[in-house]
CSV table of C-alpha atoms in Angstrom, one decimal:
chain,number,residue,atom,x,y,z
C,1,GLY,CA,-24.8,-13.5,-4.6
C,2,ARG,CA,-25.1,-15.9,-1.4
C,3,GLN,CA,-25.8,-18.9,-3.5
C,4,VAL,CA,-22.7,-18.4,-5.8
C,5,ILE,CA,-20.8,-18.2,-2.6
C,6,ALA,CA,-21.9,-21.3,-1.1
C,7,VAL,CA,-21.2,-23.2,-4.1
C,8,ALA,CA,-17.9,-21.8,-4.6
C,9,ARG,CA,-17.0,-22.8,-0.9
C,10,THR,CA,-17.5,-26.4,-1.5
C,11,ALA,CA,-16.0,-26.6,-5.0
C,12,ASP,CA,-12.6,-27.8,-5.7
C,13,LEU,CA,-12.2,-25.6,-8.8
C,14,VAL,CA,-13.5,-22.0,-9.4
C,15,ILE,CA,-13.6,-20.9,-13.1
C,16,MET,CA,-14.5,-17.4,-13.6
C,17,VAL,CA,-15.8,-16.2,-17.2
C,18,LEU,CA,-15.3,-12.6,-17.9
C,19,ASP,CA,-16.2,-10.1,-20.8
C,20,ALA,CA,-13.2,-9.9,-22.6
C,21,THR,CA,-14.3,-6.2,-23.9
C,22,LYS,CA,-14.1,-4.9,-20.5
C,23,LYS,CA,-10.8,-4.2,-18.4
C,24,ASP,CA,-9.4,-6.4,-15.7
C,25,ILE,CA,-11.4,-4.6,-13.0
C,26,HIS,CA,-14.0,-7.2,-12.7
C,27,LYS,CA,-11.3,-10.1,-12.1
C,28,ASP,CA,-9.8,-7.9,-9.3
C,29,LEU,CA,-13.3,-7.2,-7.7
C,30,LEU,CA,-14.2,-10.8,-8.0
C,31,GLU,CA,-11.0,-12.2,-6.1
C,32,LYS,CA,-11.4,-9.4,-3.5
C,33,GLU,CA,-15.1,-10.5,-2.9
C,34,LEU,CA,-14.1,-14.0,-2.7
C,35,ASP,CA,-11.1,-13.1,-0.6
C,36,SER,CA,-13.3,-11.5,2.0
C,37,VAL,CA,-15.5,-14.4,2.4
C,38,GLY,CA,-12.8,-16.8,3.1
C,39,ILE,CA,-12.4,-18.3,-0.3
C,40,ARG,CA,-8.6,-18.1,-1.1
C,41,LEU,CA,-7.9,-18.6,-4.7
C,42,ASN,CA,-4.3,-20.0,-6.2
C,43,LYS,CA,-3.6,-20.9,-2.6
C,44,ARG,CA,-3.1,-24.3,-1.2
C,45,LYS,CA,-4.6,-25.3,2.3
C,46,PRO,CA,-2.3,-24.6,5.1
C,47,GLU,CA,-0.7,-27.6,6.8
C,48,ILE,CA,-2.3,-27.1,10.1
C,49,TYR,CA,-4.2,-29.9,11.9
C,50,PHE,CA,-7.2,-28.4,14.0
C,51,LYS,CA,-9.8,-30.4,16.0
C,52,GLN,CA,-12.1,-29.2,18.8
C,53,LYS,CA,-12.5,-31.3,21.8
C,54,LYS,CA,-14.9,-31.5,24.6
C,55,THR,CA,-12.2,-31.3,27.5
C,56,GLY,CA,-8.5,-31.2,28.2
C,57,GLY,CA,-7.8,-27.6,27.3
C,58,ILE,CA,-5.5,-26.5,24.5
C,59,THR,CA,-3.0,-28.9,23.2
C,60,PHE,CA,-0.5,-27.0,20.8
C,61,THR,CA,2.2,-29.1,18.8
C,62,ALA,CA,4.5,-27.4,16.2
C,63,ILE,CA,6.7,-29.8,13.9
C,64,CYS,CA,8.7,-27.0,12.4
C,65,ASN,CA,9.9,-23.6,13.6
C,66,LEU,CA,7.2,-21.0,13.7
C,67,THR,CA,8.3,-17.6,12.7
C,68,ARG,CA,5.1,-15.9,12.1
C,69,MET,CA,3.2,-17.2,15.0
C,70,ASP,CA,3.5,-18.7,18.8
C,71,GLU,CA,1.6,-20.5,21.3
C,72,LYS,CA,0.2,-17.5,22.8
C,73,MET,CA,-0.9,-16.1,19.7
C,74,VAL,CA,-3.0,-19.3,18.8
C,75,ARG,CA,-4.4,-19.4,22.2
C,76,THR,CA,-5.5,-15.8,21.9
C,77,ILE,CA,-7.2,-16.5,18.4
C,78,LEU,CA,-8.8,-19.6,19.9
C,79,HIS,CA,-10.1,-17.7,22.9
C,80,GLU,CA,-11.6,-14.9,20.6
C,81,TYR,CA,-13.5,-17.5,18.8
C,82,LYS,CA,-14.6,-19.0,22.3
C,83,ILE,CA,-12.8,-22.3,21.8
C,84,HIS,CA,-11.2,-23.5,25.1
C,85,ASN,CA,-10.4,-27.1,24.3
C,86,ALA,CA,-8.8,-28.1,21.1
C,87,GLU,CA,-5.9,-29.7,19.5
C,88,VAL,CA,-3.6,-27.8,17.0
C,89,LEU,CA,-0.7,-29.0,15.1
C,90,PHE,CA,1.5,-27.0,12.9
C,91,ARG,CA,3.2,-28.9,10.1
C,92,GLU,CA,4.6,-25.7,8.3
C,93,ASP,CA,5.3,-22.1,9.3
C,94,SER,CA,2.1,-20.3,8.8
C,95,THR,CA,0.3,-16.7,9.3
C,96,PRO,CA,-2.3,-15.8,11.6
C,97,ASP,CA,-4.6,-15.6,8.6
C,98,ASP,CA,-3.7,-19.3,7.6
C,99,PHE,CA,-4.6,-20.4,11.3
C,100,ILE,CA,-8.1,-18.5,11.2
C,101,ASP,CA,-8.9,-20.1,7.8
C,102,VAL,CA,-8.6,-23.7,9.2
């Protein structure tokens, strides 16, 4: 339920205890449910620095070459979330989903 998901969001480690007599479908269902609420299992945090500011517009910086995103896509995502003033720094090539998770 909601309480389990709230605890999983703040945890550093998630351990799933499953019934060995049943198929792996329960594990897949749990992973999909956690993924749908933004909890990514077996993935490290993306190397993206994001800080919302009060003024100054959007400051975009990329230390590496971005092949899956560009500045226009970052601005579009931020505008969809009604963020108009922020500082964004990409330290690695990331996907739009990684950026949204930050």
